[in-house]
PDB file of C-alpha atoms in Angstrom:
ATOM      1  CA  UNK A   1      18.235 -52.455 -22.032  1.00 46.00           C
ATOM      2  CA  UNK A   2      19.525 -49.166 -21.564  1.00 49.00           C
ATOM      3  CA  UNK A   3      21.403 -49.413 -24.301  1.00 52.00           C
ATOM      4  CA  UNK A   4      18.823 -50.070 -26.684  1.00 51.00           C
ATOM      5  CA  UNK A   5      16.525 -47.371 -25.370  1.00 51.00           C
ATOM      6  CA  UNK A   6      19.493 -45.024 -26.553  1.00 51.00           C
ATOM      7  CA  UNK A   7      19.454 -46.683 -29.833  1.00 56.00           C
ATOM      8  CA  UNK A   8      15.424 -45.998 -30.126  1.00 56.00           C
ATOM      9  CA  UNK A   9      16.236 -42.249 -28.651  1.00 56.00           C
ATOM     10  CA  UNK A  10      19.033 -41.843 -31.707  1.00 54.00           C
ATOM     11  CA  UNK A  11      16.609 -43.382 -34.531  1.00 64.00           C
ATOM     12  CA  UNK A  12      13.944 -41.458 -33.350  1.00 74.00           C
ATOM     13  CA  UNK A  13      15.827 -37.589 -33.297  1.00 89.00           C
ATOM     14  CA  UNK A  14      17.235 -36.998 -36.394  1.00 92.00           C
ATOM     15  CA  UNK A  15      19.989 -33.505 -36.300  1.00 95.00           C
ATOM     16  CA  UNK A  16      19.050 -30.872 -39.362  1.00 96.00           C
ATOM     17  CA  UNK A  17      21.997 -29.591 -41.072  1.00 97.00           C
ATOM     18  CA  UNK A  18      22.586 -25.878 -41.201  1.00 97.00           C
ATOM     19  CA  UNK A  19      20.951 -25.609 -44.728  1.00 97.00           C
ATOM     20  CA  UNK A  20      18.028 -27.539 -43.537  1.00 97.00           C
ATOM     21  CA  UNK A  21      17.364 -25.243 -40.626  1.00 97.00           C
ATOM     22  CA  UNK A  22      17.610 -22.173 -42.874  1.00 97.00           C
ATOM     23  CA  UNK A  23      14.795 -23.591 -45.002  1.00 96.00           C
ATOM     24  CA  UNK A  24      12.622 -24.305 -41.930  1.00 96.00           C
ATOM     25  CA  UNK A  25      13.544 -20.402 -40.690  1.00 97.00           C
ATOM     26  CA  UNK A  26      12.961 -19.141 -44.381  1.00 95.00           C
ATOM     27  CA  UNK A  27       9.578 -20.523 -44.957  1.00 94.00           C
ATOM     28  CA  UNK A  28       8.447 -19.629 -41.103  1.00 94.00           C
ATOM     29  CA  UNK A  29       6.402 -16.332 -39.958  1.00 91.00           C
ATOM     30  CA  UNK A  30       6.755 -16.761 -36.183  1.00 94.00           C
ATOM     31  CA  UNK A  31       9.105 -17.017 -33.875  1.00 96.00           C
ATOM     32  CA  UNK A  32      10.190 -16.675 -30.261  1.00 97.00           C
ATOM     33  CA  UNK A  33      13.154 -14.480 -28.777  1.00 96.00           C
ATOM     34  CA  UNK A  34      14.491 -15.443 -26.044  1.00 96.00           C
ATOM     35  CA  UNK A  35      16.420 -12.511 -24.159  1.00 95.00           C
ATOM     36  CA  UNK A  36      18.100 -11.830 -20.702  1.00 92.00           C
ATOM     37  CA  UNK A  37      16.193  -8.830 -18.604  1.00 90.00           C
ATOM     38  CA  UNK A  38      18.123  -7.593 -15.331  1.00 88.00           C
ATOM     39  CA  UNK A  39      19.078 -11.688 -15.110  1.00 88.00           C
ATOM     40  CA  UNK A  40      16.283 -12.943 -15.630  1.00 90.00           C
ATOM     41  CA  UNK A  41      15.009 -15.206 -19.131  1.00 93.00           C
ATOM     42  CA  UNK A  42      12.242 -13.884 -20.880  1.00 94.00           C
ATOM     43  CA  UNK A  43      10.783 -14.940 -23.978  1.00 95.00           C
ATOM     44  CA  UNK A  44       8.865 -12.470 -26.910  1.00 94.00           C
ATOM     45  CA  UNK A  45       6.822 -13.952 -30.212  1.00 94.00           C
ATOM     46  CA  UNK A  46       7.803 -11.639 -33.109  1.00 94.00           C
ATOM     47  CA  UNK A  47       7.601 -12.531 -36.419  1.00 93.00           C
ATOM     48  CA  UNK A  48      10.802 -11.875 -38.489  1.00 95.00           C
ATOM     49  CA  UNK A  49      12.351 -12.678 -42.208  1.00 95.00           C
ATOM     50  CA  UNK A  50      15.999 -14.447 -43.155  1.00 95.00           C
ATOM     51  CA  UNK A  51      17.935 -11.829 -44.644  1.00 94.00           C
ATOM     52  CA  UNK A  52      21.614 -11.991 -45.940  1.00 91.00           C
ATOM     53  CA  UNK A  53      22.419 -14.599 -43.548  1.00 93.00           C
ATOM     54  CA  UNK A  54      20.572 -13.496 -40.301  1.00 96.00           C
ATOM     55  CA  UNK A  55      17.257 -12.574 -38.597  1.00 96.00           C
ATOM     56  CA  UNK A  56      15.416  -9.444 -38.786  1.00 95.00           C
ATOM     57  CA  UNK A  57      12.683  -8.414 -36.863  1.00 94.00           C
ATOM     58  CA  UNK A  58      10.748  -4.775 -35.671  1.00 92.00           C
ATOM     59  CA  UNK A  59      10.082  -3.543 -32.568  1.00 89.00           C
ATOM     60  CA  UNK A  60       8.649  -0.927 -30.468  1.00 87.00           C
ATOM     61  CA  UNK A  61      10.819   0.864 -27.972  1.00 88.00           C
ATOM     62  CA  UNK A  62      10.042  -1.164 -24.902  1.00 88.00           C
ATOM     63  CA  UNK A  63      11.755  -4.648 -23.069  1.00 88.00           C
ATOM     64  CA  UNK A  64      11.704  -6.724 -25.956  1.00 90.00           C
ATOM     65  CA  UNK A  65      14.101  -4.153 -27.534  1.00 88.00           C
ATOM     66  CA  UNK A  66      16.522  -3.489 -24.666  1.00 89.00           C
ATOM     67  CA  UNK A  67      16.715  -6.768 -23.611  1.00 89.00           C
ATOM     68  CA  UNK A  68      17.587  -7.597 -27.042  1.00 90.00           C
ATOM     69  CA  UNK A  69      20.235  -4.768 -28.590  1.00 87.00           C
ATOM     70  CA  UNK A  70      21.752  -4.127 -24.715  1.00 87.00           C
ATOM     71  CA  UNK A  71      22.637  -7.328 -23.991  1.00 78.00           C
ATOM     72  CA  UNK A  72      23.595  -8.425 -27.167  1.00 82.00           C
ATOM     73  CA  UNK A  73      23.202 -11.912 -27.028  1.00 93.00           C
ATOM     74  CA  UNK A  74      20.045 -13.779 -27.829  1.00 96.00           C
ATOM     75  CA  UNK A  75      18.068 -16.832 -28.566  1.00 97.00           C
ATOM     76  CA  UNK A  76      15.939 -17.626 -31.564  1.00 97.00           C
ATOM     77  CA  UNK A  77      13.668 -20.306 -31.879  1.00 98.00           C
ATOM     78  CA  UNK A  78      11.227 -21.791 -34.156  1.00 97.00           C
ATOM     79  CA  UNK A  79       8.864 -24.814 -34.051  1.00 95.00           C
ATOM     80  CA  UNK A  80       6.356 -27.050 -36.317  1.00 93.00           C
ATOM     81  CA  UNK A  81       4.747 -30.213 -36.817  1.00 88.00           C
ATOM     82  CA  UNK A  82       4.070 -32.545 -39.505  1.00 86.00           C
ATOM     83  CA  UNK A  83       0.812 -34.569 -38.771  1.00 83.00           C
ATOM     84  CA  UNK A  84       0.935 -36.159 -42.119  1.00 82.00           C
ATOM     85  CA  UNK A  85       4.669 -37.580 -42.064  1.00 85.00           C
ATOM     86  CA  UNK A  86       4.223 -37.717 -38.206  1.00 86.00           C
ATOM     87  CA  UNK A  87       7.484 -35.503 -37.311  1.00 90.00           C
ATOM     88  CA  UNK A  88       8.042 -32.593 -35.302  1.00 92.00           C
ATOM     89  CA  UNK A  89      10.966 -30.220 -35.820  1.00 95.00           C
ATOM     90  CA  UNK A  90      13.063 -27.216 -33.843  1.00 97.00           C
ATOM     91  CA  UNK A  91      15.704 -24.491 -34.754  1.00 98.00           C
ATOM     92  CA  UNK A  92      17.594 -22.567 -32.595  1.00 98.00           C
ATOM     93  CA  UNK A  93      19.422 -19.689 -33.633  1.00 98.00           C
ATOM     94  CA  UNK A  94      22.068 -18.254 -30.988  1.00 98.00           C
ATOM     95  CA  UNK A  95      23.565 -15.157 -31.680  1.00 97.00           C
ATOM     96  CA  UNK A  96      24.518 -11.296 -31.651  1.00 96.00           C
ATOM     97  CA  UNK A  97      21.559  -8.636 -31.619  1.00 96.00           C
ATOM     98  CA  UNK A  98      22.193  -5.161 -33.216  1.00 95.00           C
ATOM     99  CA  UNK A  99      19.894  -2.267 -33.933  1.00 93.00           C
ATOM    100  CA  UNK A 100      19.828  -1.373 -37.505  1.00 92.00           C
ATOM    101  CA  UNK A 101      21.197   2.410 -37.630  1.00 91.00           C
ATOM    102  CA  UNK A 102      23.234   2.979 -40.754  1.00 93.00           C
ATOM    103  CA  UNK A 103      20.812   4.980 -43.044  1.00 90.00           C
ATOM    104  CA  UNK A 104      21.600   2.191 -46.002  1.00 91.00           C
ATOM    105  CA  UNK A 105      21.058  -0.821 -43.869  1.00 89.00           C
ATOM    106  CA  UNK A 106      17.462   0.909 -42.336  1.00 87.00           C
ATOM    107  CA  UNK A 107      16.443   1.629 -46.149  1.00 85.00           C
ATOM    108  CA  UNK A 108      16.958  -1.793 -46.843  1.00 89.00           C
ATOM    109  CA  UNK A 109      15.434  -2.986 -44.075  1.00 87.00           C
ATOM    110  CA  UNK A 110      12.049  -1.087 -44.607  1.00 85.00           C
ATOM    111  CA  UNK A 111      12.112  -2.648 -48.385  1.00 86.00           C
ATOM    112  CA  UNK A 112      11.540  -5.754 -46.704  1.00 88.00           C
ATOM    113  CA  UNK A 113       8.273  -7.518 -46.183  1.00 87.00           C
ATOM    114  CA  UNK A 114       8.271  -7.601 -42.705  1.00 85.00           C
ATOM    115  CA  UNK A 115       5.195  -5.537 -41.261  1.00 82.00           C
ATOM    116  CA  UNK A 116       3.747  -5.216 -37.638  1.00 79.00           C
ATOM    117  CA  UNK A 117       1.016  -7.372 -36.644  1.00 79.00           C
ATOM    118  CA  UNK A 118      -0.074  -4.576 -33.938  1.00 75.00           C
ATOM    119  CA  UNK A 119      -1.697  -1.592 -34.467  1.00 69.00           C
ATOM    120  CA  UNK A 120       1.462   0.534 -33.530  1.00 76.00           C
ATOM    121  CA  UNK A 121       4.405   1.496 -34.829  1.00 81.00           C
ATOM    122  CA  UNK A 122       7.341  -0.680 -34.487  1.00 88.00           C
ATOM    123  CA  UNK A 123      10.217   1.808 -35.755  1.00 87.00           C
ATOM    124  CA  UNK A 124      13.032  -0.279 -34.739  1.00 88.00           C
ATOM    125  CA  UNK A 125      14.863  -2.507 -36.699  1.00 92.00           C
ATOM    126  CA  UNK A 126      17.046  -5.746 -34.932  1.00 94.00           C
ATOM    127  CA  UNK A 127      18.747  -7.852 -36.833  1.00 95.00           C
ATOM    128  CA  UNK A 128      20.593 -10.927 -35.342  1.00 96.00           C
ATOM    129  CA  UNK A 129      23.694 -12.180 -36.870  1.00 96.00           C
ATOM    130  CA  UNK A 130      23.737 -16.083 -35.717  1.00 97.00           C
ATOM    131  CA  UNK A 131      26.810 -17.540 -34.174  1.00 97.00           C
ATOM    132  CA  UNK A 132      25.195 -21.402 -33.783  1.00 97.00           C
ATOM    133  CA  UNK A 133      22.176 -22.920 -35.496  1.00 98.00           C
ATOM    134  CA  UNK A 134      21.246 -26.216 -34.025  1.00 97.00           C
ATOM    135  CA  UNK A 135      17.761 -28.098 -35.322  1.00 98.00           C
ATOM    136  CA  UNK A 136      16.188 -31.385 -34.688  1.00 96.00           C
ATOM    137  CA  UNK A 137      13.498 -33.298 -36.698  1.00 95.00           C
ATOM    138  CA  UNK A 138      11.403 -35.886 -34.161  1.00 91.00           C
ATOM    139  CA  UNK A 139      10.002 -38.910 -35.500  1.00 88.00           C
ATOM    140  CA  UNK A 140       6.537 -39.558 -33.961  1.00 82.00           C
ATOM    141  CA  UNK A 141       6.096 -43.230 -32.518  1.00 75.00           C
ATOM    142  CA  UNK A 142       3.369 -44.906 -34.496  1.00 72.00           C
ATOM    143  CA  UNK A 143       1.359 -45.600 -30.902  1.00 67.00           C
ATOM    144  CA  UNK A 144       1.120 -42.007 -30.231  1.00 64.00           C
ATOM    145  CA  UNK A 145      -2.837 -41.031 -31.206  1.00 67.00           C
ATOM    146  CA  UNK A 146      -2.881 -37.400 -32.608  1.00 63.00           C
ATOM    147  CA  UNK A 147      -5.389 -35.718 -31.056  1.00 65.00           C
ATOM    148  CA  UNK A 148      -6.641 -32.145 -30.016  1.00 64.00           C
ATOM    149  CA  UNK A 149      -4.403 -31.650 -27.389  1.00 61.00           C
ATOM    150  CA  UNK A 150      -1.550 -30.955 -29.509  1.00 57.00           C
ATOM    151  CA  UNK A 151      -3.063 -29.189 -32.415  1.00 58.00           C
ATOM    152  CA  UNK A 152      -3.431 -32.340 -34.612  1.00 59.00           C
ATOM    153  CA  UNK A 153      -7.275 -33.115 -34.853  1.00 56.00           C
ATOM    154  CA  UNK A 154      -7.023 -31.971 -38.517  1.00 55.00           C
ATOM    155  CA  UNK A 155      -9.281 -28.811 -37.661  1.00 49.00           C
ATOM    156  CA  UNK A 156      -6.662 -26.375 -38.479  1.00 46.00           C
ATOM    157  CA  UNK A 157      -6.468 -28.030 -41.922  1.00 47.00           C
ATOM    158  CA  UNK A 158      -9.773 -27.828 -42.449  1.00 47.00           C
ATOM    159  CA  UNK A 159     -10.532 -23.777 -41.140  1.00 45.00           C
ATOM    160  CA  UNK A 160      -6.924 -22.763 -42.811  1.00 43.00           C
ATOM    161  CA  UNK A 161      -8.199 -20.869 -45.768  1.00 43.00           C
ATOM    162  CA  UNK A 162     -10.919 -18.791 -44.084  1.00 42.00           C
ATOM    163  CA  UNK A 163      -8.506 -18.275 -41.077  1.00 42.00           C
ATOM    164  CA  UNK A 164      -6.319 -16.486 -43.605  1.00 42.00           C
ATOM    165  CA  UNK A 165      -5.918 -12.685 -43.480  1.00 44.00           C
ATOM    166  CA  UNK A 166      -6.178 -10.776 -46.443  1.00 45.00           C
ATOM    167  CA  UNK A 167      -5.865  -6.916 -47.030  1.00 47.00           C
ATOM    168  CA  UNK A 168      -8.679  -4.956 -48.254  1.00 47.00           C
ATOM    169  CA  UNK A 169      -6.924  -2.744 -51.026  1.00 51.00           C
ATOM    170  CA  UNK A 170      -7.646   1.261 -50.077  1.00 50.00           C
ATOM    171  CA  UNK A 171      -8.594   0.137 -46.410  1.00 47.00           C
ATOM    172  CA  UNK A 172      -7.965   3.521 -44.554  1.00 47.00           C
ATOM    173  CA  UNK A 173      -5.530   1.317 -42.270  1.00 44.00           C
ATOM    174  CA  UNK A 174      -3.553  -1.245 -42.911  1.00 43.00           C
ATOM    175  CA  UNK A 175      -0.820  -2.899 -40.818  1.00 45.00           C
ATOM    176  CA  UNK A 176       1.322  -4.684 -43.285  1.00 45.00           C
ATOM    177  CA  UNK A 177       1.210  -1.670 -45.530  1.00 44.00           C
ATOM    178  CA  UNK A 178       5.008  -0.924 -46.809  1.00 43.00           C
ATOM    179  CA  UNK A 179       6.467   2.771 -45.758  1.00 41.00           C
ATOM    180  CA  UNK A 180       8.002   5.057 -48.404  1.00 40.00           C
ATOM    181  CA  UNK A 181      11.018   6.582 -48.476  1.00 38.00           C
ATOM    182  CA  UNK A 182      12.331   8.612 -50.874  1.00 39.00           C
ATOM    183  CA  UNK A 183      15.710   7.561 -52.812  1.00 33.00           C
TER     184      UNK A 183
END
């Protein structure tokens, strides 16, 4: 019996290829980081972009950033759900974390589309340079009932479009607004 609950387990969990896990981190927004304060785990949502091979986020000067350029080694994850084709996925990224100091690489890095969420300035560039990505697709057993305790009562379908955020052009503040810099 054991055996064919391993057989179910194997069916069920299929592993994403490297490509396929790029795809799922290229059209993502959100993400955690997972970094290692004083010893102890601790876990940050940023939101970040793929670029030339890695992960870039921003941050203020702070925990998120020590724990994440000092210590150099990190965890990336990312997570969704498929109600329709009743899957769920995961990618982890492990890897390197390096502030972005060399004036060409932080000129490049502010010509990307990456913008804080917060009111405040997040100055500091990160980018991490993965050493493993691992991902998983789960199938979704036909007896499980979606319902609102995991996000899947179709509401979030429904409220998508006016939950979306738009800027107001010539708003006296706006947080995804691109900075300058001259050539």
């Amino acid at each position: 019996m054991l055996h064919g609950c391993m057989d179910d387990r194997q069916q069920a969990t299929e592993i994403l290829s490297e490509s396929d896990c790029w795809e799922l981190l290229d059209h993502a927004d959100v993400g955690r980081l997972a970094v290692d304060i004083a010893g102890q785990p601790d876990i940050f949502p940023i939101n970040f972009i793929v670029d030339s091979g890695g992960i870039v986020f921003r941050s203020a000067a702070g925990t998120k950033l020590a724990g994440a350029v000092l210590n150099r080694f990190v965890a990336f994850e990312i997570d969704g759900y498929e109600p329709h084709e009743r899957v769920a996925w995961s990618v982890v990224v492990k890897g390197q974390a390096r502030a972005i100091e060399k004036m060409q690489e932080l000129f490049d890095a502010e010509d990307l589309p990456l913008y804080p969420w917060l009111a405040w300035d997040k100055p500091n560039f990160v980018r991490i340079e993965p050493t493993v990505i691992t991902g998983r697709r789960y199938h979704i057993v036909e007896t499980a009932v979606p319902d609102s305790s995991i996000g899947w009562d179709g509401a979030a379908e429904r409220h998508a479009e006016s939950l979306a955020a738009e800027p107001v052009p010539g708003a006296p503040f706006h947080p995804g607004e691109p900075k300058l810099h001259a050539d």
